[in-house]
PDB file of C-alpha atoms and ligand atoms in Angstrom:
ATOM      1  CA  MET A   1    -115.661 162.185  83.281  1.00  0.00           C
ATOM      2  CA  LYS A   2    -119.231 163.137  84.429  1.00  0.00           C
ATOM      3  CA  SER A   3    -121.801 160.517  83.977  1.00  0.00           C
ATOM      4  CA  GLY A   4    -125.331 159.198  85.185  1.00  0.00           C
ATOM      5  CA  PHE A   5    -128.862 158.301  84.573  1.00  0.00           C
ATOM      6  CA  VAL A   6    -131.427 160.810  83.788  1.00  0.00           C
ATOM      7  CA  THR A   7    -135.367 159.436  83.688  1.00  0.00           C
ATOM      8  CA  ILE A   8    -137.820 161.734  81.949  1.00  0.00           C
ATOM      9  CA  VAL A   9    -141.267 161.512  83.315  1.00  0.00           C
ATOM     10  CA  GLY A  10    -144.489 163.197  82.740  1.00  0.00           C
ATOM     11  CA  ARG A  11    -148.242 162.219  81.654  1.00  0.00           C
ATOM     12  CA  PRO A  12    -148.542 161.230  77.715  1.00  0.00           C
ATOM     13  CA  ASN A  13    -147.886 163.483  75.122  1.00  0.00           C
ATOM     14  CA  VAL A  14    -145.921 166.346  77.151  1.00  0.00           C
ATOM     15  CA  GLY A  15    -142.753 165.935  74.744  1.00  0.00           C
ATOM     16  CA  LYS A  16    -140.751 163.362  76.605  1.00  0.00           C
ATOM     17  CA  SER A  17    -139.509 161.622  73.620  1.00  0.00           C
ATOM     18  CA  SER A  18    -139.010 164.626  71.541  1.00  0.00           C
ATOM     19  CA  LEU A  19    -137.073 166.292  74.341  1.00  0.00           C
ATOM     20  CA  ILE A  20    -134.566 163.353  74.088  1.00  0.00           C
ATOM     21  CA  ASN A  21    -134.134 163.015  70.409  1.00  0.00           C
ATOM     22  CA  THR A  22    -133.092 166.742  70.519  1.00  0.00           C
ATOM     23  CA  PHE A  23    -130.570 166.086  73.269  1.00  0.00           C
ATOM     24  CA  MET A  24    -129.427 162.944  71.236  1.00  0.00           C
ATOM     25  CA  GLY A  25    -129.106 165.265  68.122  1.00  0.00           C
ATOM     26  CA  ARG A  26    -131.110 162.689  66.160  1.00  0.00           C
ATOM     27  CA  LYS A  27    -134.109 160.995  66.111  1.00  0.00           C
ATOM     28  CA  VAL A  28    -133.722 157.726  68.307  1.00  0.00           C
ATOM     29  CA  LEU A  29    -137.296 157.426  69.545  1.00  0.00           C
ATOM     30  CA  ILE A  30    -140.631 157.679  67.868  1.00  0.00           C
ATOM     31  CA  VAL A  31    -142.685 160.685  68.410  1.00  0.00           C
ATOM     32  CA  THR A  32    -146.501 161.412  67.221  1.00  0.00           C
ATOM     33  CA  GLU A  33    -149.083 163.923  67.940  1.00  0.00           C
ATOM     34  CA  LYS A  34    -151.103 160.871  69.641  1.00  0.00           C
ATOM     35  CA  PRO A  35    -151.029 160.129  73.648  1.00  0.00           C
ATOM     36  CA  GLN A  36    -149.482 156.832  74.878  1.00  0.00           C
ATOM     37  CA  THR A  37    -146.994 156.755  71.939  1.00  0.00           C
ATOM     38  CA  THR A  38    -144.057 155.255  74.074  1.00  0.00           C
ATOM     39  CA  ARG A  39    -144.935 152.016  75.380  1.00  0.00           C
ATOM     40  CA  ASN A  40    -141.518 151.006  76.903  1.00  0.00           C
ATOM     41  CA  ARG A  41    -138.607 152.050  79.144  1.00  0.00           C
ATOM     42  CA  ILE A  42    -135.829 152.931  76.595  1.00  0.00           C
ATOM     43  CA  ARG A  43    -132.304 153.916  77.213  1.00  0.00           C
ATOM     44  CA  CYS A  44    -131.069 156.671  75.108  1.00  0.00           C
ATOM     45  CA  ILE A  45    -127.054 157.122  75.303  1.00  0.00           C
ATOM     46  CA  TYR A  46    -125.489 160.488  74.744  1.00  0.00           C
ATOM     47  CA  THR A  47    -121.624 160.589  74.948  1.00  0.00           C
ATOM     48  CA  ASP A  48    -119.102 163.216  74.444  1.00  0.00           C
ATOM     49  CA  SER A  49    -115.615 163.642  75.458  1.00  0.00           C
ATOM     50  CA  ASP A  50    -116.519 164.724  78.947  1.00  0.00           C
ATOM     51  CA  HIS A  51    -119.866 163.070  79.515  1.00  0.00           C
ATOM     52  CA  GLN A  52    -122.113 160.172  79.439  1.00  0.00           C
ATOM     53  CA  ILE A  53    -125.978 160.701  79.955  1.00  0.00           C
ATOM     54  CA  ILE A  54    -128.017 157.826  80.027  1.00  0.00           C
ATOM     55  CA  PHE A  55    -131.549 159.223  79.178  1.00  0.00           C
ATOM     56  CA  ILE A  56    -134.203 156.815  80.330  1.00  0.00           C
ATOM     57  CA  ASP A  57    -137.568 157.582  78.301  1.00  0.00           C
ATOM     58  CA  THR A  58    -140.758 156.216  79.944  1.00  0.00           C
ATOM     59  CA  PRO A  59    -144.384 155.945  78.812  1.00  0.00           C
ATOM     60  CA  GLY A  60    -146.520 158.613  79.913  1.00  0.00           C
ATOM     61  CA  ILE A  61    -148.087 158.306  83.334  1.00  0.00           C
ATOM     62  CA  HIS A  62    -152.051 157.602  83.006  1.00  0.00           C
ATOM     63  CA  LYS A  63    -154.691 155.633  84.274  1.00  0.00           C
ATOM     64  CA  PRO A  64    -154.627 152.255  82.878  1.00  0.00           C
ATOM     65  CA  LEU A  65    -157.280 150.697  81.193  1.00  0.00           C
ATOM     66  CA  HIS A  66    -155.696 147.346  80.163  1.00  0.00           C
ATOM     67  CA  ARG A  67    -152.803 145.278  81.191  1.00  0.00           C
ATOM     68  CA  LEU A  68    -150.658 146.794  78.625  1.00  0.00           C
ATOM     69  CA  GLY A  69    -151.411 150.088  80.078  1.00  0.00           C
ATOM     70  CA  HIS A  70    -150.577 148.901  83.530  1.00  0.00           C
ATOM     71  CA  PHE A  71    -147.394 147.663  82.279  1.00  0.00           C
ATOM     72  CA  MET A  72    -146.578 150.766  80.657  1.00  0.00           C
ATOM     73  CA  VAL A  73    -147.263 152.680  83.971  1.00  0.00           C
ATOM     74  CA  GLU A  74    -145.254 150.490  86.092  1.00  0.00           C
ATOM     75  CA  ALA A  75    -142.264 150.673  83.776  1.00  0.00           C
ATOM     76  CA  ALA A  76    -142.114 154.536  84.242  1.00  0.00           C
ATOM     77  CA  VAL A  77    -142.615 154.085  87.965  1.00  0.00           C
ATOM     78  CA  GLN A  78    -139.696 151.532  88.072  1.00  0.00           C
ATOM     79  CA  ALA A  79    -137.691 153.983  85.861  1.00  0.00           C
ATOM     80  CA  MET A  80    -137.911 156.801  88.609  1.00  0.00           C
ATOM     81  CA  LYS A  81    -136.047 154.475  91.257  1.00  0.00           C
ATOM     82  CA  SER A  82    -132.184 155.082  91.934  1.00  0.00           C
ATOM     83  CA  VAL A  83    -131.282 157.525  89.110  1.00  0.00           C
ATOM     84  CA  ASP A  84    -129.196 160.428  89.339  1.00  0.00           C
ATOM     85  CA  LEU A  85    -131.778 163.038  88.202  1.00  0.00           C
ATOM     86  CA  ILE A  86    -135.341 162.865  87.245  1.00  0.00           C
ATOM     87  CA  LEU A  87    -136.862 165.419  84.615  1.00  0.00           C
ATOM     88  CA  PHE A  88    -140.469 166.001  85.366  1.00  0.00           C
ATOM     89  CA  VAL A  89    -142.011 167.357  82.119  1.00  0.00           C
ATOM     90  CA  ILE A  90    -145.310 169.357  82.295  1.00  0.00           C
ATOM     91  CA  ASP A  91    -147.247 170.657  79.376  1.00  0.00           C
ATOM     92  CA  ALA A  92    -147.582 174.321  79.706  1.00  0.00           C
ATOM     93  CA  THR A  93    -151.028 174.236  77.760  1.00  0.00           C
ATOM     94  CA  LYS A  94    -152.616 171.433  80.118  1.00  0.00           C
ATOM     95  CA  GLY A  95    -151.060 172.557  83.323  1.00  0.00           C
ATOM     96  CA  TRP A  96    -151.167 170.592  86.511  1.00  0.00           C
ATOM     97  CA  GLY A  97    -153.635 167.763  87.101  1.00  0.00           C
ATOM     98  CA  GLU A  98    -154.136 164.283  88.286  1.00  0.00           C
ATOM     99  CA  PRO A  99    -151.223 162.766  86.342  1.00  0.00           C
ATOM    100  CA  GLU A 100    -148.684 165.528  87.969  1.00  0.00           C
ATOM    101  CA  GLU A 101    -149.833 164.859  91.386  1.00  0.00           C
ATOM    102  CA  GLN A 102    -149.499 161.052  91.032  1.00  0.00           C
ATOM    103  CA  ILE A 103    -146.020 161.752  89.796  1.00  0.00           C
ATOM    104  CA  LEU A 104    -145.282 164.031  92.540  1.00  0.00           C
ATOM    105  CA  GLU A 105    -146.012 161.313  95.012  1.00  0.00           C
ATOM    106  CA  LEU A 106    -143.427 159.234  93.195  1.00  0.00           C
ATOM    107  CA  LEU A 107    -140.998 162.106  93.089  1.00  0.00           C
ATOM    108  CA  ARG A 108    -141.349 162.414  96.667  1.00  0.00           C
ATOM    109  CA  SER A 109    -140.808 158.783  97.671  1.00  0.00           C
ATOM    110  CA  SER A 110    -138.051 158.425  95.166  1.00  0.00           C
ATOM    111  CA  LYS A 111    -135.811 161.106  96.981  1.00  0.00           C
ATOM    112  CA  ASN A 112    -133.757 161.706  93.578  1.00  0.00           C
ATOM    113  CA  LYS A 113    -133.064 165.217  92.323  1.00  0.00           C
ATOM    114  CA  SER A 114    -135.422 166.866  90.039  1.00  0.00           C
ATOM    115  CA  PHE A 115    -135.685 169.383  87.672  1.00  0.00           C
ATOM    116  CA  LEU A 116    -139.339 170.527  86.361  1.00  0.00           C
ATOM    117  CA  VAL A 117    -139.492 171.138  82.692  1.00  0.00           C
ATOM    118  CA  ILE A 118    -142.273 173.216  81.531  1.00  0.00           C
ATOM    119  CA  ASN A 119    -142.524 172.416  77.928  1.00  0.00           C
ATOM    120  CA  LYS A 120    -144.529 173.732  74.875  1.00  0.00           C
ATOM    121  CA  ILE A 121    -144.138 177.234  76.014  1.00  0.00           C
ATOM    122  CA  ASP A 122    -144.459 178.245  72.137  1.00  0.00           C
ATOM    123  CA  ILE A 123    -148.191 177.483  72.329  1.00  0.00           C
ATOM    124  CA  ALA A 124    -149.016 178.354  76.015  1.00  0.00           C
ATOM    125  CA  GLU A 125    -149.660 181.784  77.610  1.00  0.00           C
ATOM    126  CA  ASP A 126    -149.550 181.912  81.170  1.00  0.00           C
ATOM    127  CA  TYR A 127    -146.796 179.240  82.322  1.00  0.00           C
ATOM    128  CA  GLN A 128    -144.976 181.720  84.870  1.00  0.00           C
ATOM    129  CA  ARG A 129    -147.997 181.044  87.333  1.00  0.00           C
ATOM    130  CA  LEU A 130    -147.921 177.206  86.686  1.00  0.00           C
ATOM    131  CA  ALA A 131    -144.286 177.361  87.768  1.00  0.00           C
ATOM    132  CA  GLU A 132    -144.853 179.329  90.600  1.00  0.00           C
ATOM    133  CA  PHE A 133    -147.762 176.825  91.728  1.00  0.00           C
ATOM    134  CA  ALA A 134    -145.269 173.751  91.024  1.00  0.00           C
ATOM    135  CA  GLN A 135    -142.661 175.356  92.896  1.00  0.00           C
ATOM    136  CA  GLN A 136    -144.989 175.761  96.064  1.00  0.00           C
ATOM    137  CA  LYS A 137    -145.295 172.000  95.793  1.00  0.00           C
ATOM    138  CA  HIS A 138    -141.944 170.496  95.584  1.00  0.00           C
ATOM    139  CA  SER A 139    -138.487 172.007  95.965  1.00  0.00           C
ATOM    140  CA  PHE A 140    -137.073 171.275  92.411  1.00  0.00           C
ATOM    141  CA  GLU A 141    -133.290 171.701  91.899  1.00  0.00           C
ATOM    142  CA  GLY A 142    -134.293 173.557  88.723  1.00  0.00           C
ATOM    143  CA  ILE A 143    -137.300 174.880  86.859  1.00  0.00           C
ATOM    144  CA  PHE A 144    -136.817 175.074  82.853  1.00  0.00           C
ATOM    145  CA  PHE A 145    -139.160 176.323  80.206  1.00  0.00           C
ATOM    146  CA  THR A 146    -138.735 174.862  76.803  1.00  0.00           C
ATOM    147  CA  SER A 147    -140.077 174.622  73.370  1.00  0.00           C
ATOM    148  CA  VAL A 148    -138.916 171.657  71.920  1.00  0.00           C
ATOM    149  CA  VAL A 149    -140.301 172.458  68.434  1.00  0.00           C
ATOM    150  CA  LYS A 150    -138.986 175.871  68.391  1.00  0.00           C
ATOM    151  CA  ASN A 151    -135.637 174.660  69.966  1.00  0.00           C
ATOM    152  CA  GLU A 152    -135.915 177.307  72.959  1.00  0.00           C
ATOM    153  CA  GLY A 153    -134.642 176.559  76.335  1.00  0.00           C
ATOM    154  CA  VAL A 154    -133.300 172.904  75.450  1.00  0.00           C
ATOM    155  CA  MET A 155    -129.584 173.749  75.415  1.00  0.00           C
ATOM    156  CA  GLU A 156    -129.722 175.531  78.826  1.00  0.00           C
ATOM    157  CA  LEU A 157    -131.571 172.374  80.214  1.00  0.00           C
ATOM    158  CA  PHE A 158    -128.956 170.099  78.635  1.00  0.00           C
ATOM    159  CA  GLU A 159    -126.138 172.112  80.213  1.00  0.00           C
ATOM    160  CA  ALA A 160    -127.571 172.111  83.810  1.00  0.00           C
ATOM    161  CA  ILE A 161    -128.282 168.319  83.424  1.00  0.00           C
ATOM    162  CA  LYS A 162    -124.510 168.075  82.625  1.00  0.00           C
ATOM    163  CA  GLN A 163    -123.544 170.248  85.613  1.00  0.00           C
ATOM    164  CA  ALA A 164    -125.967 168.057  87.622  1.00  0.00           C
ATOM    165  CA  LEU A 165    -124.254 164.984  87.046  1.00  0.00           C
ATOM    166  CA  PRO A 166    -121.683 163.317  89.393  1.00  0.00           C
ATOM    167  CA  GLU A 167    -118.288 161.949  88.345  1.00  0.00           C
ATOM    168  CA  GLY A 168    -118.487 158.647  87.135  1.00  0.00           C
ATOM    169  CA  PRO A 169    -117.617 155.972  84.653  1.00  0.00           C
ATOM    170  CA  MET A 170    -118.455 155.284  81.188  1.00  0.00           C
ATOM    171  CA  TYR A 171    -121.347 152.671  81.439  1.00  0.00           C
ATOM    172  CA  PHE A 172    -121.808 152.019  77.776  1.00  0.00           C
ATOM    173  CA  PRO A 173    -119.330 151.899  74.978  1.00  0.00           C
ATOM    174  CA  PRO A 174    -119.087 155.381  73.346  1.00  0.00           C
ATOM    175  CA  ASP A 175    -121.028 154.473  70.020  1.00  0.00           C
ATOM    176  CA  THR A 176    -124.165 152.932  71.706  1.00  0.00           C
ATOM    177  CA  VAL A 177    -126.919 154.999  71.119  1.00  0.00           C
ATOM    178  CA  THR A 178    -129.750 152.751  72.727  1.00  0.00           C
ATOM    179  CA  ASP A 179    -129.975 149.807  74.551  1.00  0.00           C
ATOM    180  CA  ARG A 180    -132.936 148.361  72.537  1.00  0.00           C
ATOM    181  CA  PRO A 181    -132.153 145.922  69.885  1.00  0.00           C
ATOM    182  CA  LEU A 182    -132.214 146.752  66.124  1.00  0.00           C
ATOM    183  CA  SER A 183    -135.462 144.663  65.897  1.00  0.00           C
ATOM    184  CA  PHE A 184    -137.189 146.818  68.459  1.00  0.00           C
ATOM    185  CA  GLN A 185    -135.957 150.026  66.691  1.00  0.00           C
ATOM    186  CA  PHE A 186    -137.664 148.624  63.397  1.00  0.00           C
ATOM    187  CA  SER A 187    -140.871 147.493  65.067  1.00  0.00           C
ATOM    188  CA  GLU A 188    -141.220 151.135  66.714  1.00  0.00           C
ATOM    189  CA  ILE A 189    -140.533 152.921  63.273  1.00  0.00           C
ATOM    190  CA  ILE A 190    -143.215 150.584  61.757  1.00  0.00           C
ATOM    191  CA  ARG A 191    -145.512 151.486  64.724  1.00  0.00           C
ATOM    192  CA  GLU A 192    -145.102 155.052  64.342  1.00  0.00           C
ATOM    193  CA  LYS A 193    -146.158 154.932  60.811  1.00  0.00           C
ATOM    194  CA  VAL A 194    -149.227 153.261  61.775  1.00  0.00           C
ATOM    195  CA  LEU A 195    -149.913 156.059  64.435  1.00  0.00           C
ATOM    196  CA  LEU A 196    -149.246 158.758  61.874  1.00  0.00           C
ATOM    197  CA  LEU A 197    -151.724 157.043  59.272  1.00  0.00           C
ATOM    198  CA  THR A 198    -154.635 156.131  61.451  1.00  0.00           C
ATOM    199  CA  ARG A 199    -156.823 157.501  64.291  1.00  0.00           C
ATOM    200  CA  ASP A 200    -159.595 156.711  66.802  1.00  0.00           C
ATOM    201  CA  GLU A 201    -158.814 153.481  68.666  1.00  0.00           C
ATOM    202  CA  VAL A 202    -156.728 151.901  66.015  1.00  0.00           C
ATOM    203  CA  PRO A 203    -153.466 153.377  67.203  1.00  0.00           C
ATOM    204  CA  HIS A 204    -153.770 152.233  70.753  1.00  0.00           C
ATOM    205  CA  CYS A 205    -154.500 148.517  69.490  1.00  0.00           C
ATOM    206  CA  VAL A 206    -151.601 148.049  67.304  1.00  0.00           C
ATOM    207  CA  ALA A 207    -148.639 145.884  68.410  1.00  0.00           C
ATOM    208  CA  VAL A 208    -145.727 145.344  65.796  1.00  0.00           C
ATOM    209  CA  ILE A 209    -143.463 142.082  66.293  1.00  0.00           C
ATOM    210  CA  ILE A 210    -140.410 141.580  63.956  1.00  0.00           C
ATOM    211  CA  ASP A 211    -140.330 138.220  62.786  1.00  0.00           C
ATOM    212  CA  GLU A 212    -137.203 137.623  60.835  1.00  0.00           C
ATOM    213  CA  VAL A 213    -134.253 139.865  59.940  1.00  0.00           C
ATOM    214  CA  VAL A 214    -131.852 138.267  57.432  1.00  0.00           C
ATOM    215  CA  GLU A 215    -129.259 140.190  55.235  1.00  0.00           C
ATOM    216  CA  ARG A 216    -129.348 138.565  51.803  1.00  0.00           C
ATOM    217  CA  GLU A 217    -126.237 138.047  49.546  1.00  0.00           C
ATOM    218  CA  ASN A 218    -126.925 140.710  47.442  1.00  0.00           C
ATOM    219  CA  GLY A 219    -126.823 143.157  50.218  1.00  0.00           C
ATOM    220  CA  VAL A 220    -130.624 143.649  50.899  1.00  0.00           C
ATOM    221  CA  VAL A 221    -131.988 143.474  54.347  1.00  0.00           C
ATOM    222  CA  TYR A 222    -134.963 141.286  54.307  1.00  0.00           C
ATOM    223  CA  ILE A 223    -137.263 142.063  57.331  1.00  0.00           C
ATOM    224  CA  ALA A 224    -140.559 140.555  58.064  1.00  0.00           C
ATOM    225  CA  GLY A 225    -142.916 141.870  60.506  1.00  0.00           C
ATOM    226  CA  THR A 226    -146.595 141.477  61.916  1.00  0.00           C
ATOM    227  CA  ILE A 227    -148.728 144.077  62.895  1.00  0.00           C
ATOM    228  CA  TYR A 228    -151.313 142.962  65.257  1.00  0.00           C
ATOM    229  CA  VAL A 229    -154.776 144.488  65.780  1.00  0.00           C
ATOM    230  CA  GLU A 230    -157.527 143.590  68.004  1.00  0.00           C
ATOM    231  CA  ARG A 231    -160.460 143.197  65.534  1.00  0.00           C
ATOM    232  CA  ASP A 232    -161.324 142.571  61.825  1.00  0.00           C
ATOM    233  CA  SER A 233    -162.375 146.218  61.158  1.00  0.00           C
ATOM    234  CA  GLN A 234    -159.159 147.453  62.342  1.00  0.00           C
ATOM    235  CA  LYS A 235    -157.285 144.978  60.089  1.00  0.00           C
ATOM    236  CA  GLY A 236    -159.516 146.266  57.290  1.00  0.00           C
ATOM    237  CA  ILE A 237    -158.436 149.666  57.965  1.00  0.00           C
ATOM    238  CA  LEU A 238    -154.808 148.929  58.024  1.00  0.00           C
ATOM    239  CA  ILE A 239    -154.875 147.052  54.669  1.00  0.00           C
ATOM    240  CA  GLY A 240    -156.846 149.571  53.229  1.00  0.00           C
ATOM    241  CA  LYS A 241    -158.638 149.722  49.842  1.00  0.00           C
ATOM    242  CA  ASP A 242    -156.495 147.530  47.460  1.00  0.00           C
ATOM    243  CA  GLY A 243    -154.004 147.206  49.940  1.00  0.00           C
ATOM    244  CA  LYS A 244    -152.948 151.001  49.753  1.00  0.00           C
ATOM    245  CA  MET A 245    -152.558 151.486  53.510  1.00  0.00           C
ATOM    246  CA  ILE A 246    -150.316 148.929  54.387  1.00  0.00           C
ATOM    247  CA  LYS A 247    -148.415 149.771  51.209  1.00  0.00           C
ATOM    248  CA  GLN A 248    -148.213 153.430  52.464  1.00  0.00           C
ATOM    249  CA  ILE A 249    -147.164 152.160  56.131  1.00  0.00           C
ATOM    250  CA  GLY A 250    -144.630 149.979  54.493  1.00  0.00           C
ATOM    251  CA  THR A 251    -142.910 152.570  52.289  1.00  0.00           C
ATOM    252  CA  LEU A 252    -142.441 155.048  54.987  1.00  0.00           C
ATOM    253  CA  ALA A 253    -141.128 152.745  57.503  1.00  0.00           C
ATOM    254  CA  ARG A 254    -138.535 151.118  54.722  1.00  0.00           C
ATOM    255  CA  LEU A 255    -137.203 154.468  53.978  1.00  0.00           C
ATOM    256  CA  GLU A 256    -136.793 155.300  57.660  1.00  0.00           C
ATOM    257  CA  ILE A 257    -135.126 151.979  58.362  1.00  0.00           C
ATOM    258  CA  GLU A 258    -132.996 152.273  55.180  1.00  0.00           C
ATOM    259  CA  ALA A 259    -131.784 155.624  56.408  1.00  0.00           C
ATOM    260  CA  LEU A 260    -130.840 153.997  59.934  1.00  0.00           C
ATOM    261  CA  LEU A 261    -128.930 150.988  58.260  1.00  0.00           C
ATOM    262  CA  GLY A 262    -127.414 152.820  55.117  1.00  0.00           C
ATOM    263  CA  LYS A 263    -128.798 149.555  53.618  1.00  0.00           C
ATOM    264  CA  LYS A 264    -131.522 148.632  50.989  1.00  0.00           C
ATOM    265  CA  VAL A 265    -134.357 147.002  52.781  1.00  0.00           C
ATOM    266  CA  TYR A 266    -137.113 144.758  51.769  1.00  0.00           C
ATOM    267  CA  LEU A 267    -139.887 145.091  54.421  1.00  0.00           C
ATOM    268  CA  ASP A 268    -142.633 142.504  54.296  1.00  0.00           C
ATOM    269  CA  LEU A 269    -145.768 143.218  56.782  1.00  0.00           C
ATOM    270  CA  HIS A 270    -148.491 141.117  57.580  1.00  0.00           C
ATOM    271  CA  VAL A 271    -151.638 142.118  59.650  1.00  0.00           C
ATOM    272  CA  LYS A 272    -153.135 139.722  62.161  1.00  0.00           C
ATOM    273  CA  VAL A 273    -156.101 139.938  64.373  1.00  0.00           C
ATOM    274  CA  LYS A 274    -155.453 138.827  68.128  1.00  0.00           C
ATOM    275  CA  LYS A 275    -158.820 139.779  70.267  1.00  0.00           C
ATOM    276  CA  ASN A 276    -158.091 141.681  73.259  1.00  0.00           C
ATOM    277  CA  TRP A 277    -154.409 141.312  73.220  1.00  0.00           C
ATOM    278  CA  ARG A 278    -153.704 144.288  75.488  1.00  0.00           C
ATOM    279  CA  ASP A 279    -155.387 142.501  78.320  1.00  0.00           C
ATOM    280  CA  LYS A 280    -154.938 138.735  77.506  1.00  0.00           C
ATOM    281  CA  ASP A 281    -152.055 137.870  75.133  1.00  0.00           C
ATOM    282  CA  PHE A 282    -148.775 137.375  77.354  1.00  0.00           C
ATOM    283  CA  ILE A 283    -147.004 136.488  74.023  1.00  0.00           C
ATOM    284  CA  ILE A 284    -147.623 139.586  72.393  1.00  0.00           C
ATOM    285  CA  LEU A 285    -146.868 141.619  75.610  1.00  0.00           C
ATOM    286  CA  ASN A 286    -143.829 139.902  76.299  1.00  0.00           C
ATOM    287  CA  GLU A 287    -142.553 140.081  72.567  1.00  0.00           C
ATOM    288  CA  ILE A 288    -142.891 143.882  72.761  1.00  0.00           C
ATOM    289  CA  GLY A 289    -140.659 144.129  75.771  1.00  0.00           C
ATOM    290  CA  MET A 290    -143.231 144.195  78.552  1.00  0.00           C
ATOM    291  CA  LYS A 291    -141.487 141.419  80.500  1.00  0.00           C
ATOM    292  CA  ASP A 292    -138.012 143.199  80.138  1.00  0.00           C
ATOM    293  CA  ASP A 293    -139.488 146.271  81.728  1.00  0.00           C
ATOM    294  CA  LEU A 294    -140.655 144.948  84.641  1.00  0.00           C
ATOM    295  CA  GLN A 295    -137.417 143.149  85.761  1.00  0.00           C
TER     296      GLN A 295
HETATM  297  N1  GTP B 301    -146.151 172.738  70.275  1.00  0.00           N
HETATM  298  C1  GTP B 301    -145.078 172.064  70.642  1.00  0.00           C
HETATM  299  N2  GTP B 301    -145.255 170.764  70.478  1.00  0.00           N
HETATM  300  C2  GTP B 301    -144.426 170.064  71.026  1.00  0.00           C
HETATM  301  C3  GTP B 301    -143.331 170.383  71.673  1.00  0.00           C
HETATM  302  N3  GTP B 301    -142.606 169.179  72.229  1.00  0.00           N
HETATM  303  C4  GTP B 301    -143.355 168.152  71.617  1.00  0.00           C
HETATM  304  N4  GTP B 301    -144.141 168.542  70.975  1.00  0.00           N
HETATM  305  C5  GTP B 301    -145.233 167.679  70.088  1.00  0.00           C
HETATM  306  O1  GTP B 301    -145.942 166.892  71.164  1.00  0.00           O
HETATM  307  C6  GTP B 301    -146.502 165.698  70.365  1.00  0.00           C
HETATM  308  C7  GTP B 301    -146.096 164.475  71.518  1.00  0.00           C
HETATM  309  O2  GTP B 301    -144.694 164.677  71.590  1.00  0.00           O
HETATM  310  P1  GTP B 301    -143.894 163.471  72.102  1.00  0.00           P
HETATM  311  O3  GTP B 301    -142.496 163.585  72.169  1.00  0.00           O
HETATM  312  O4  GTP B 301    -144.033 161.968  71.247  1.00  0.00           O
HETATM  313  O5  GTP B 301    -144.515 163.307  73.594  1.00  0.00           O
HETATM  314  P2  GTP B 301    -144.312 162.221  74.884  1.00  0.00           P
HETATM  315  O6  GTP B 301    -144.404 162.715  76.121  1.00  0.00           O
HETATM  316  O7  GTP B 301    -143.054 161.291  74.530  1.00  0.00           O
HETATM  317  O8  GTP B 301    -145.618 161.240  74.602  1.00  0.00           O
HETATM  318  P3  GTP B 301    -145.861 159.717  75.090  1.00  0.00           P
HETATM  319  O9  GTP B 301    -144.828 158.911  74.520  1.00  0.00           O
HETATM  320  O10 GTP B 301    -147.054 159.722  74.521  1.00  0.00           O
HETATM  321  O11 GTP B 301    -146.018 159.740  76.544  1.00  0.00           O
HETATM  322  C8  GTP B 301    -145.779 165.523  69.365  1.00  0.00           C
HETATM  323  O12 GTP B 301    -146.565 165.914  68.098  1.00  0.00           O
HETATM  324  C9  GTP B 301    -144.616 166.695  69.367  1.00  0.00           C
HETATM  325  O13 GTP B 301    -144.280 167.268  68.025  1.00  0.00           O
HETATM  326  C10 GTP B 301    -142.996 171.801  71.997  1.00  0.00           C
HETATM  327  O14 GTP B 301    -142.249 172.233  72.703  1.00  0.00           O
HETATM  328  N5  GTP B 301    -144.090 172.394  71.179  1.00  0.00           N
HETATM  329 MG1   MG B 302    -142.977 159.294  74.227  1.00  0.00          MG
END
């Protein structure tokens, strides 16, 4: 059997999580059109009869403005160490910039094998030149052009990843899909709905913590969660007129959690304000998994 660890890095919003979901053949990771959607290092485990690939999704590399951002970038940096392969994803429409230079530095010092993935070719024009430019900067083991939304080039990349892996053991039981607990997956689904329905600074100021999960005798799974924001005005936005917004977030999240569990769910959501939690609140930072990421 061939097996190994494959880290996906890139600046925010290039399509890292989308790419992993495509490899996995199902939605494991949340994806939105907003940058900095992924906040943690998340392992997704793909298993077939001859391969086990542990894909490590990472937060986008950016210049952090808060302690949260610092943790996010650090989680990505750590995930580039001692893996079998790194997929360095760049956005064909954005090209090469400061985040790519920073990632290149990390790549060089990690000495890991790496593929360059130029994604979003469906909406870009001159990506060949970008490939030539990148090739001069670093000797990648492979360069791939992909469109995740059009499913172009993704399977070729997947085959090349399989080829590049060493012979190895099965690291996880074959039915494992992610290393994160269900409660984390629930909180991510809720956060995704918040991100989809809000804009401006609100998405960045939101943290979701699951307080309780109980399966009741009637088979309904009761899930209580708190959505933290930084300001009263953001709480007002999330609750919405006559509670309409929080209801909409709750309904969308509940439907997705029900599909994930194959069970009826009662989702009980509350919104709380914690001033500047992204900089100060270690309890929240720990709860959303930041401590785990730095171990
Ligand atoms: N047009 C186009 N859009 C894409 C493609 N791949 C991903 N996207 C979109 O790009 C946006 C960001 O995708 P994500 O998968 O969340 O990107 P990410 O790199 O994980 O982003 P962060 O978690 O914020 O670092 C979403 O709106 C995707 O639908 C692609 O090949 N073409
Ligand atoms: Mg992501």
